[in-house]
């Protein structure tokens, strides 16, 4: 029995997660010109900060979201100025930057593992489940979708209407020209690393609230996040929105298709991988350019 | 536990990781390709060995077949990304490792899925004591390590090896000289993956049991630590790097098993490895051993000239 309405709702939830988690990756990838593999761990950092803030007296979900945003943003911005900026100044190769980001990811992941342990935990939160016709939707899912839509709208106006937003786009499209016009390149990059990681942390809190949390949480969704980043076109926020919607639909309809032809639903990840490979062969620049 | 067997066990693992570090050296050290999915080809070799050994093939044929399958996968998986920038290759190889593990986990009928698969020992018919089996494994692994080492040392000093180094420095310049860099890069990945496949086969044969949880991305990271620490583009560096890292890997496991500590040595080890890599990349990117200059016949010829330094 295939319930199309339910699959569409599930797809929207998945897309919202990928959009929030992918925004920072695509923007920093576009600005700094290398994929930060430690992004997975920034998502995880967010999820565990959420756990920490929820455990405080009077800890409400909004506080967890804000706290995770700030902490992950600080971790990301300081990792940029302590590791990646010095490496970039030494004219390090792209591969070295990627290796450094993987190494940073291990430092973060094992620090989390040392503090909170490796077994799965869960937030002590309850969500109301609404039933509309045959479609079930929890209040958490509504918050997730609303946050993603709000983020998309705010970022759209931020990138097109504010000076800082325009500066980010300028540095991404032509760093030299942007510097010549008096834009403080380092400040713009640092700001993007901060806000991008903050959004990734928000995605981490949502993921943890929706499922469980463990040190591999971020790593487990890194593949689809890379897939949406490349499908959307590296650095393109609008491409990312479309790609996140497409991958959300592909994964959720794909899972139904997989189980109907008798394959394991573990292949959910393989759908993202297939899309990634196809994009690289057919249109490596992605949808947006 | 028998201390000799423990030491021999360490030697076997050092040899297997030395093979992996050298295979990454072909790809990254000499050709400049960032393969972040080394574990996938290691895993492909191990599972190919397991499946062919279950069919009753002799162990040397299993090893050759493991190399062939892993090599073919290496060339195949890199093709969509080789014409593009380095970061695409990194993402494709990294994610391929995850996908291969998912396939092995999901296909229970292929090789036991999450439950793993047992493998017959190559020395089963010889009726050896555990200690003698351990010695036999050390000899088997290190004969192959030495063989691969000599082969790669010869390979990188041939004109072929010079083309690989040329691609690392400037692939367009190599293309201008009429060498297809995509072809060479695919071949480098094929050779590297085949060596990783042999390492995987030896791993499976030695442990006689493998499951998907042995092939986490952690393995890839360890191999990168070995190569960056030892010195990329130097096979001695790869070898020494593998020995040092595996020594610490053993040490931390030993601490975890025999001492009660307020922290988990395994976590601390990976935090230290991560910080070590970052510091090395910042302050000593060429590692312990620097790359050797090319050795060709021209060098001796130049020294005969009176004006030479």
Coordinates of C-alpha atoms in Angstrom, one line a residue:
Chain A
X1 CA 0.0 0.0 0.0
X2 CA 1.6 3.2 -1.2
X3 CA 0.4 6.4 0.5
X4 CA 1.6 9.2 -1.8
X5 CA 0.6 11.9 0.7
X6 CA 2.7 10.4 3.5
X7 CA 5.7 9.9 1.2
X8 CA 5.5 13.6 0.1
X9 CA 5.5 14.7 3.8
X10 CA 8.4 12.4 4.5
X11 CA 10.2 13.8 1.5
X12 CA 9.7 17.4 2.7
X13 CA 11.1 16.5 6.1
X14 CA 14.2 14.9 4.5
X15 CA 14.6 17.9 2.2
X16 CA 14.4 20.3 5.1
X17 CA 17.2 18.4 6.9
X18 CA 19.4 18.4 3.8
X19 CA 18.8 22.1 3.1
X20 CA 19.7 23.2 6.6
X21 CA 22.8 20.9 6.7
X22 CA 23.9 21.7 3.2
X23 CA 23.7 25.5 3.2
X24 CA 26.8 26.0 5.2
X25 CA 28.7 23.4 3.2
X26 CA 27.8 24.8 -0.2
X27 CA 28.5 28.4 0.8
X28 CA 31.9 27.6 2.4
X29 CA 32.8 25.3 -0.4
X30 CA 32.1 28.1 -2.8
X31 CA 34.1 30.7 -0.8
X32 CA 37.1 28.7 0.4
X33 CA 37.2 26.3 -2.7
X34 CA 37.5 23.1 -0.8
X35 CA 35.0 20.6 0.7
X36 CA 35.2 20.7 4.5
X37 CA 34.7 17.1 5.5
X38 CA 34.6 18.1 9.2
X39 CA 31.1 19.4 8.3
X40 CA 29.8 16.0 9.4
X41 CA 31.2 16.6 12.8
X42 CA 29.8 20.1 13.1
X43 CA 26.4 18.5 12.6
X44 CA 27.2 16.1 15.4
X45 CA 28.6 18.9 17.6
X46 CA 25.2 20.6 17.2
X47 CA 23.3 17.4 18.1
X48 CA 25.3 16.9 21.3
X49 CA 25.1 20.6 22.3
X50 CA 21.4 20.2 22.0
X51 CA 21.6 17.3 24.5
X52 CA 23.6 19.5 26.8
X53 CA 21.3 22.5 26.7
X54 CA 18.1 20.3 27.1
X55 CA 19.6 18.9 30.3
X56 CA 19.8 22.3 31.8
X57 CA 17.0 23.4 34.2
X58 CA 14.4 25.1 32.1
X59 CA 16.0 23.7 28.9
X60 CA 13.5 24.1 26.1
X61 CA 13.9 23.0 22.5
X62 CA 14.4 26.6 21.2
X63 CA 17.3 27.1 23.7
X64 CA 18.9 23.8 22.3
X65 CA 18.6 25.1 18.8
X66 CA 20.1 28.5 19.6
X67 CA 22.9 27.1 21.8
X68 CA 23.9 24.5 19.2
X69 CA 23.9 27.2 16.6
X70 CA 26.3 29.4 18.6
X71 CA 28.7 26.6 19.8
X72 CA 29.0 24.9 16.4
X73 CA 29.4 28.4 14.7
X74 CA 32.3 29.2 17.1
X75 CA 33.9 25.8 16.6
X76 CA 33.7 26.2 12.8
X77 CA 35.0 29.8 12.8
X78 CA 37.9 29.1 15.1
X79 CA 38.8 25.9 13.1
X80 CA 38.9 28.2 10.0
X81 CA 41.2 30.8 11.6
X82 CA 43.4 28.2 13.4
X83 CA 43.7 25.6 10.7
X84 CA 42.4 26.4 7.3
X85 CA 43.4 30.0 7.0
X86 CA 47.0 29.4 7.9
X87 CA 47.1 26.4 5.5
X88 CA 45.6 28.5 2.7
X89 CA 48.2 31.3 3.4
X90 CA 50.9 28.7 2.9
X91 CA 49.4 28.0 -0.5
X92 CA 48.7 24.4 0.5
X93 CA 47.3 22.1 -2.1
X94 CA 43.6 21.3 -2.3
X95 CA 44.3 17.7 -1.1
X96 CA 46.1 18.9 2.0
X97 CA 43.2 21.1 2.9
X98 CA 40.9 18.1 2.5
X99 CA 43.1 15.9 4.6
X100 CA 43.3 18.6 7.3
X101 CA 39.5 18.8 7.3
X102 CA 39.2 15.0 7.7
X103 CA 41.8 15.1 10.5
X104 CA 39.8 17.9 12.2
X105 CA 36.7 15.7 11.9
X106 CA 38.4 12.9 13.7
X107 CA 39.6 15.2 16.5
X108 CA 36.0 16.5 16.9
X109 CA 34.3 13.1 16.6
X110 CA 36.6 11.4 19.1
X111 CA 36.4 14.3 21.5
X112 CA 32.6 13.8 21.4
X113 CA 33.0 10.1 21.8
X114 CA 35.3 10.6 24.8
X115 CA 32.8 13.0 26.5
X116 CA 29.5 11.3 25.7
X117 CA 30.4 7.8 24.8
X118 CA 29.8 5.9 21.6
X119 CA 26.4 4.3 22.3
X120 CA 23.2 5.9 21.0
X121 CA 21.2 8.3 23.2
X122 CA 18.0 10.2 22.7
X123 CA 16.5 13.6 23.7
X124 CA 13.9 13.3 26.4
X125 CA 11.2 15.1 24.4
X126 CA 7.7 14.2 23.3
X127 CA 6.1 15.4 20.1
X128 CA 2.4 15.5 19.3
X129 CA 1.4 13.5 16.3
X130 CA -1.4 14.9 14.1
X131 CA -3.3 12.7 11.7
X132 CA -4.8 14.4 8.6
X133 CA -6.7 11.9 6.6
X134 CA -4.2 9.0 6.2
X135 CA -1.1 11.3 6.6
X136 CA 0.7 11.3 10.0
X137 CA 2.8 14.3 10.8
X138 CA 4.5 15.2 14.1
X139 CA 4.9 18.6 15.6
X140 CA 8.7 18.2 15.3
X141 CA 8.3 17.7 11.5
X142 CA 6.2 20.9 11.2
X143 CA 8.9 22.8 13.1
X144 CA 11.6 21.3 10.8
X145 CA 9.8 22.2 7.6
X146 CA 8.9 25.7 8.9
X147 CA 12.6 26.3 10.0
X148 CA 13.9 25.3 6.6
X149 CA 11.4 27.4 4.7
X150 CA 12.1 30.4 7.0
X151 CA 15.9 29.9 6.5
X152 CA 15.5 29.8 2.7
X153 CA 13.4 33.0 2.7
X154 CA 15.7 34.9 5.2
X155 CA 18.9 33.8 3.3
X156 CA 17.4 34.9 0.0
X157 CA 16.8 38.4 1.3
X158 CA 20.1 38.4 3.2
X159 CA 22.1 37.4 0.1
X160 CA 20.4 39.8 -2.3
X161 CA 19.5 42.9 -0.1
X162 CA 22.2 43.3 2.6
X163 CA 25.7 44.5 2.2
X164 CA 27.2 41.5 3.9
X165 CA 25.1 39.1 1.8
X166 CA 26.2 40.8 -1.4
X167 CA 29.8 40.7 -0.2
X168 CA 29.6 36.9 0.3
X169 CA 28.4 36.5 -3.2
X170 CA 31.0 38.8 -4.5
X171 CA 33.9 37.0 -2.8
X172 CA 32.5 33.6 -4.0
X173 CA 32.3 34.7 -7.7
X174 CA 35.6 36.7 -7.9
X175 CA 37.8 37.0 -4.8
X176 CA 40.4 39.3 -6.3
X177 CA 37.8 41.7 -7.7
X178 CA 36.0 41.7 -4.4
X179 CA 39.2 42.6 -2.5
X180 CA 39.8 45.4 -4.9
X181 CA 36.4 46.9 -4.2
X182 CA 37.3 47.1 -0.5
X183 CA 35.5 44.0 0.8
X184 CA 37.3 42.5 3.8
X185 CA 37.6 39.0 2.4
X186 CA 38.7 37.2 5.6
X187 CA 35.8 38.7 7.5
X188 CA 33.3 37.6 5.0
X189 CA 34.7 34.1 4.9
X190 CA 34.8 33.9 8.7
X191 CA 31.2 35.0 8.9
X192 CA 30.1 32.4 6.4
X193 CA 31.9 29.7 8.3
X194 CA 30.2 30.8 11.5
X195 CA 26.6 31.0 10.1
X196 CA 26.9 27.9 7.9
X197 CA 28.0 25.7 10.8
X198 CA 25.3 27.2 12.9
X199 CA 22.7 26.0 10.4
X200 CA 24.4 22.6 10.2
X201 CA 24.1 22.4 14.0
X202 CA 20.4 23.2 13.8
X203 CA 20.1 20.3 11.3
X204 CA 22.0 18.1 13.8
X205 CA 19.6 19.0 16.6
X206 CA 16.6 18.2 14.4
X207 CA 18.1 14.9 13.3
X208 CA 18.8 13.9 16.9
X209 CA 15.3 14.9 17.9
X210 CA 13.8 12.9 15.1
X211 CA 16.0 9.8 15.5
X212 CA 18.8 9.2 18.0
X213 CA 22.2 10.8 18.6
X214 CA 25.6 9.2 18.5
X215 CA 29.1 10.4 17.4
X216 CA 28.6 9.1 13.9
X217 CA 25.3 11.0 13.4
X218 CA 26.8 13.6 11.1
X219 CA 29.0 11.2 9.2
X220 CA 26.0 9.1 8.3
X221 CA 24.3 11.9 6.5
X222 CA 27.4 13.4 4.9
X223 CA 27.0 11.5 1.6
X224 CA 23.5 12.9 0.8
X225 CA 24.7 16.3 1.8
X226 CA 27.6 16.2 -0.6
X227 CA 25.2 14.9 -3.2
X228 CA 22.8 17.9 -2.9
X229 CA 25.8 20.3 -2.8
X230 CA 27.1 19.0 -6.1
X231 CA 23.7 18.5 -7.7
X232 CA 22.8 22.0 -6.8
X233 CA 26.1 23.4 -8.0
X234 CA 28.8 24.2 -5.6
X235 CA 28.3 27.6 -3.9
X236 CA 24.7 28.0 -5.2
X237 CA 22.1 28.4 -2.5
X238 CA 19.2 28.3 -5.0
X239 CA 20.5 25.2 -6.7
X240 CA 20.8 23.7 -3.2
X241 CA 17.1 24.3 -2.5
X242 CA 16.1 22.5 -5.7
X243 CA 18.6 19.7 -5.1
X244 CA 17.4 19.1 -1.5
X245 CA 13.8 18.9 -2.7
X246 CA 14.8 16.5 -5.5
X247 CA 16.9 14.2 -3.3
X248 CA 14.3 14.2 -0.6
X249 CA 11.7 13.0 -3.2
X250 CA 14.2 10.5 -4.8
X251 CA 15.1 9.0 -1.5
X252 CA 11.6 8.5 -0.1
X253 CA 10.0 7.3 -3.3
X254 CA 13.2 5.2 -3.9
X255 CA 12.8 3.4 -0.6
X256 CA 9.3 2.4 -1.5
X257 CA 10.4 1.3 -4.9
X258 CA 13.3 -0.7 -3.4
X259 CA 11.1 -2.6 -0.9
X260 CA 8.6 -3.3 -3.6
X261 CA 11.2 -5.0 -5.8
X262 CA 12.6 -6.9 -2.8
X263 CA 15.8 -4.9 -2.1
X264 CA 17.0 -3.8 1.3
X265 CA 16.0 -0.3 2.4
X266 CA 19.6 0.1 3.5
X267 CA 20.2 1.1 -0.2
X268 CA 18.6 4.5 0.6
X269 CA 22.2 5.9 0.7
X270 CA 22.9 4.3 -2.6
X271 CA 20.3 6.5 -4.2
X272 CA 22.2 9.6 -3.2
X273 CA 25.4 8.0 -4.5
X274 CA 23.8 7.2 -7.8
X275 CA 22.6 10.7 -8.2
X276 CA 26.1 12.0 -7.3
X277 CA 27.8 9.8 -10.0
X278 CA 25.2 10.7 -12.6
X279 CA 25.6 14.4 -12.0
X280 CA 29.4 14.1 -12.3
X281 CA 29.1 12.3 -15.6
X282 CA 26.3 14.3 -17.2
X283 CA 26.5 17.8 -15.6
X284 CA 29.4 18.3 -13.2
X285 CA 28.7 22.0 -12.7
X286 CA 25.3 21.0 -11.2
X287 CA 21.9 22.4 -11.8
X288 CA 22.4 26.1 -11.1
X289 CA 25.2 27.1 -13.4
Chain B
X1 CA 48.8 -14.7 25.9
X2 CA 51.8 -16.0 24.1
X3 CA 54.1 -12.9 23.8
X4 CA 55.8 -14.2 20.6
X5 CA 52.5 -14.7 18.9
X6 CA 51.5 -11.2 19.9
X7 CA 54.7 -9.7 18.4
X8 CA 54.3 -11.7 15.2
X9 CA 50.6 -10.6 15.0
X10 CA 51.9 -7.0 15.2
X11 CA 54.4 -7.7 12.4
X12 CA 51.6 -9.1 10.2
X13 CA 49.5 -6.0 10.7
X14 CA 52.4 -3.7 10.1
X15 CA 53.0 -5.5 6.8
X16 CA 49.4 -5.2 5.7
X17 CA 49.3 -1.5 6.5
X18 CA 52.6 -1.0 4.8
X19 CA 51.0 -2.3 1.6
X20 CA 48.1 0.1 2.1
X21 CA 50.4 3.0 2.7
X22 CA 52.5 2.2 -0.4
X23 CA 49.4 1.8 -2.5
X24 CA 48.3 5.3 -1.4
X25 CA 51.8 6.5 -2.1
X26 CA 51.4 5.5 -5.8
X27 CA 48.1 7.4 -6.0
X28 CA 48.7 10.4 -3.8
X29 CA 52.5 10.6 -3.3
X30 CA 53.5 10.2 -6.9
X31 CA 50.5 11.0 -9.0
X32 CA 48.8 13.5 -6.7
X33 CA 45.4 11.8 -6.5
X34 CA 43.5 12.2 -3.3
X35 CA 41.9 8.7 -2.7
X36 CA 39.8 9.1 0.4
X37 CA 38.2 5.7 0.0
X38 CA 41.2 3.4 0.4
X39 CA 39.2 1.2 2.7
X40 CA 36.8 0.4 -0.1
X41 CA 39.5 -1.3 -2.2
X42 CA 40.9 -3.0 0.9
X43 CA 37.4 -4.3 1.6
X44 CA 36.9 -5.4 -2.1
X45 CA 40.1 -7.4 -1.9
X46 CA 39.2 -9.0 1.5
X47 CA 35.7 -10.0 0.3
X48 CA 36.9 -11.2 -3.0
X49 CA 39.5 -13.4 -1.2
X50 CA 36.8 -14.7 1.2
X51 CA 34.4 -15.6 -1.6
X52 CA 36.9 -17.2 -3.9
X53 CA 38.5 -19.1 -0.9
X54 CA 35.0 -20.4 -0.1
X55 CA 34.8 -21.8 -3.6
X56 CA 37.9 -23.8 -2.8
X57 CA 40.5 -21.9 -4.8
X58 CA 44.1 -22.1 -3.7
X59 CA 45.2 -19.1 -1.7
X60 CA 47.6 -17.6 -4.3
X61 CA 44.8 -17.6 -7.0
X62 CA 42.5 -15.9 -4.4
X63 CA 45.1 -13.2 -3.8
X64 CA 45.6 -12.6 -7.5
X65 CA 41.9 -12.4 -8.1
X66 CA 41.5 -10.0 -5.1
X67 CA 44.1 -7.8 -6.7
X68 CA 42.3 -7.9 -10.1
X69 CA 38.8 -7.2 -8.7
X70 CA 40.1 -4.3 -6.5
X71 CA 42.2 -2.9 -9.4
X72 CA 39.3 -3.0 -11.8
X73 CA 37.0 -1.3 -9.3
X74 CA 39.7 1.4 -8.7
X75 CA 39.9 2.3 -12.3
X76 CA 36.1 2.1 -12.8
X77 CA 35.0 4.2 -9.9
X78 CA 37.5 7.0 -10.6
X79 CA 36.6 7.5 -14.2
X80 CA 33.6 9.8 -13.7
X81 CA 35.7 12.1 -11.5
X82 CA 39.2 12.0 -13.1
X83 CA 38.5 14.8 -15.7
X84 CA 37.2 17.0 -13.0
X85 CA 38.9 18.8 -10.1
X86 CA 40.6 16.9 -7.3
X87 CA 37.8 17.5 -4.8
X88 CA 35.3 15.5 -6.9
X89 CA 37.6 12.5 -6.9
X90 CA 37.9 12.8 -3.1
X91 CA 34.1 12.9 -2.6
X92 CA 33.5 10.0 -5.0
X93 CA 36.1 7.7 -3.5
X94 CA 35.0 8.6 0.0
X95 CA 31.4 7.9 -0.6
X96 CA 32.2 4.7 -2.6
X97 CA 33.7 3.3 0.6
X98 CA 30.4 3.8 2.4
X99 CA 28.3 2.3 -0.5
X100 CA 30.4 -0.8 -0.8
X101 CA 30.0 -1.4 3.0
X102 CA 26.2 -0.9 2.6
X103 CA 26.1 -3.4 -0.2
X104 CA 28.0 -6.1 1.8
X105 CA 25.8 -5.5 4.8
X106 CA 22.5 -5.6 2.8
X107 CA 23.3 -8.6 0.6
X108 CA 23.3 -11.4 3.2
X109 CA 23.6 -14.1 0.6
X110 CA 26.8 -12.8 -0.9
X111 CA 29.2 -12.9 2.1
X112 CA 27.2 -13.2 5.3
X113 CA 26.1 -9.6 5.5
X114 CA 26.5 -8.1 9.0
X115 CA 27.3 -11.6 10.4
X116 CA 30.5 -11.7 8.6
X117 CA 32.2 -14.6 6.8
X118 CA 34.8 -17.2 7.9
X119 CA 37.8 -17.9 5.6
X120 CA 39.9 -21.1 5.5
X121 CA 43.6 -20.5 6.4
X122 CA 46.1 -20.8 3.6
X123 CA 48.2 -23.1 5.8
X124 CA 45.3 -25.3 7.0
X125 CA 46.7 -28.5 5.3
X126 CA 50.1 -28.2 6.9
X127 CA 49.1 -29.0 10.5
X128 CA 51.1 -26.2 12.1
X129 CA 51.1 -25.0 15.7
X130 CA 49.6 -21.5 16.3
X131 CA 53.1 -20.1 16.7
X132 CA 54.3 -21.7 13.4
X133 CA 51.2 -20.4 11.6
X134 CA 52.0 -16.9 12.9
X135 CA 55.5 -17.2 11.5
X136 CA 54.2 -18.5 8.2
X137 CA 51.9 -15.4 8.0
X138 CA 54.7 -13.0 8.8
X139 CA 56.8 -14.6 6.0
X140 CA 54.0 -14.6 3.5
X141 CA 53.0 -10.9 4.3
X142 CA 56.6 -9.5 4.3
X143 CA 57.7 -11.4 1.2
X144 CA 54.8 -9.6 -0.6
X145 CA 55.7 -6.3 1.1
X146 CA 59.3 -6.6 -0.1
X147 CA 58.1 -7.6 -3.6
X148 CA 55.7 -4.7 -3.9
X149 CA 58.4 -2.3 -2.5
X150 CA 61.0 -3.3 -5.0
X151 CA 58.4 -3.2 -7.8
X152 CA 57.3 0.3 -6.9
X153 CA 60.9 1.6 -6.5
X154 CA 61.6 0.3 -10.0
X155 CA 58.4 1.6 -11.4
X156 CA 58.8 5.2 -10.2
X157 CA 62.2 5.5 -11.7
X158 CA 61.1 4.4 -15.1
X159 CA 59.9 6.9 -17.7
X160 CA 56.4 5.7 -16.7
X161 CA 57.0 6.8 -13.2
X162 CA 58.3 10.2 -14.4
X163 CA 55.1 10.7 -16.3
X164 CA 53.1 10.1 -13.0
X165 CA 55.2 12.7 -11.1
X166 CA 54.8 15.0 -14.1
X167 CA 51.0 14.7 -13.7
X168 CA 51.2 15.5 -10.1
X169 CA 53.1 18.7 -10.8
X170 CA 51.2 19.9 -13.8
X171 CA 48.7 17.6 -15.6
X172 CA 48.1 20.0 -18.5
X173 CA 51.8 20.2 -19.3
X174 CA 51.9 16.4 -19.5
X175 CA 48.8 16.4 -21.7
X176 CA 50.6 18.9 -24.0
X177 CA 53.5 16.4 -24.3
X178 CA 51.0 13.9 -25.8
X179 CA 50.3 11.8 -22.7
X180 CA 46.6 11.4 -21.8
X181 CA 46.6 12.2 -18.1
X182 CA 43.2 10.7 -17.6
X183 CA 44.6 7.3 -18.8
X184 CA 47.6 7.6 -16.5
X185 CA 45.6 8.6 -13.5
X186 CA 43.2 5.7 -14.0
X187 CA 46.2 3.4 -14.3
X188 CA 47.7 4.8 -11.1
X189 CA 44.4 4.2 -9.3
X190 CA 44.3 0.7 -10.8
X191 CA 47.8 -0.2 -9.5
X192 CA 47.1 1.4 -6.1
X193 CA 43.8 -0.3 -5.7
X194 CA 45.2 -3.7 -6.8
X195 CA 47.9 -3.4 -4.1
X196 CA 45.2 -2.5 -1.6
X197 CA 43.3 -5.5 -2.8
X198 CA 46.2 -7.8 -2.1
X199 CA 46.5 -6.2 1.4
X200 CA 42.8 -7.0 1.9
X201 CA 43.2 -10.6 0.8
X202 CA 46.1 -11.1 3.2
X203 CA 44.0 -9.5 6.0
X204 CA 41.1 -11.9 5.3
X205 CA 43.4 -14.9 5.1
X206 CA 45.2 -14.0 8.3
X207 CA 42.1 -13.2 10.4
X208 CA 40.0 -16.0 8.9
X209 CA 36.9 -14.0 9.7
X210 CA 35.8 -10.6 8.3
X211 CA 32.7 -8.5 8.8
X212 CA 31.7 -5.1 7.4
X213 CA 32.5 -3.3 10.7
X214 CA 36.2 -4.0 10.1
X215 CA 36.2 -1.7 7.1
X216 CA 35.2 1.7 8.5
X217 CA 36.5 5.0 7.1
X218 CA 38.9 4.9 10.1
X219 CA 41.1 2.6 8.1
X220 CA 41.5 5.1 5.3
X221 CA 42.4 7.8 7.8
X222 CA 45.0 5.6 9.4
X223 CA 46.6 5.0 6.0
X224 CA 46.7 8.8 5.4
X225 CA 48.3 9.4 8.8
X226 CA 51.0 6.8 7.9
X227 CA 51.8 8.4 4.6
X228 CA 51.7 12.1 5.7
X229 CA 53.9 11.2 8.7
X230 CA 56.3 9.0 6.8
X231 CA 56.6 11.3 3.8
X232 CA 54.6 11.2 0.6
X233 CA 56.4 10.2 -2.6
X234 CA 59.0 8.1 -0.6
X235 CA 58.3 4.4 -0.2
X236 CA 60.7 4.2 2.8
X237 CA 58.5 6.9 4.4
X238 CA 55.4 4.9 3.7
X239 CA 56.9 1.8 5.2
X240 CA 58.2 3.6 8.3
X241 CA 55.0 5.5 8.7
X242 CA 53.0 2.3 8.7
X243 CA 55.3 0.7 11.3
X244 CA 55.1 3.8 13.6
X245 CA 51.3 4.2 13.3
X246 CA 50.6 0.6 13.8
X247 CA 52.9 0.5 16.8
X248 CA 50.9 3.3 18.5
X249 CA 47.6 1.6 17.4
X250 CA 48.7 -1.5 19.1
X251 CA 50.0 0.4 22.1
X252 CA 46.6 2.1 22.7
X253 CA 44.8 -1.2 22.4
X254 CA 47.2 -2.7 24.9
X255 CA 46.6 0.1 27.3
X256 CA 42.9 -0.2 26.9
X257 CA 42.9 -4.0 27.6
X258 CA 45.4 -4.0 30.5
X259 CA 45.1 -0.7 32.4
X260 CA 42.3 1.1 34.0
X261 CA 42.6 4.7 32.8
X262 CA 40.3 7.7 33.3
X263 CA 40.1 8.1 29.5
X264 CA 39.6 5.8 26.6
X265 CA 43.1 5.4 24.9
X266 CA 41.5 4.8 21.6
X267 CA 39.7 8.1 21.6
X268 CA 42.8 9.9 22.7
X269 CA 44.9 8.2 20.0
X270 CA 42.6 9.5 17.3
X271 CA 42.5 13.0 18.7
X272 CA 46.3 12.9 18.8
X273 CA 46.6 11.5 15.2
X274 CA 44.2 14.2 14.0
X275 CA 46.2 17.0 15.7
X276 CA 49.4 15.5 14.4
X277 CA 48.2 15.6 10.8
X278 CA 47.1 19.2 11.1
X279 CA 50.5 20.2 12.7
X280 CA 52.4 18.2 10.1
X281 CA 50.5 19.8 7.2
X282 CA 51.2 23.2 8.7
X283 CA 54.9 22.8 9.7
X284 CA 56.3 19.8 7.9
X285 CA 54.2 18.8 4.9
X286 CA 56.9 16.5 3.5
X287 CA 56.9 14.2 6.5
X288 CA 59.9 12.4 8.0
X289 CA 61.4 11.4 4.7
X290 CA 61.6 13.8 1.8
X291 CA 61.0 12.8 -1.8
X292 CA 64.2 11.6 -3.6
X293 CA 65.2 13.3 -6.8
X294 CA 64.9 11.3 -10.0
X295 CA 67.6 8.7 -10.7
X296 CA 68.2 8.3 -14.4
X297 CA 71.2 7.5 -16.6
X298 CA 71.5 11.2 -17.5
X299 CA 72.6 12.0 -14.0
X300 CA 75.8 9.9 -14.3
X301 CA 76.4 11.3 -17.7
X302 CA 76.2 14.9 -16.4
X303 CA 78.7 14.2 -13.6
X304 CA 81.3 13.2 -16.3
X305 CA 81.3 16.8 -17.6
X306 CA 84.2 18.9 -16.2
X307 CA 81.9 21.9 -15.6
X308 CA 79.5 20.0 -13.4
X309 CA 79.3 20.9 -9.7

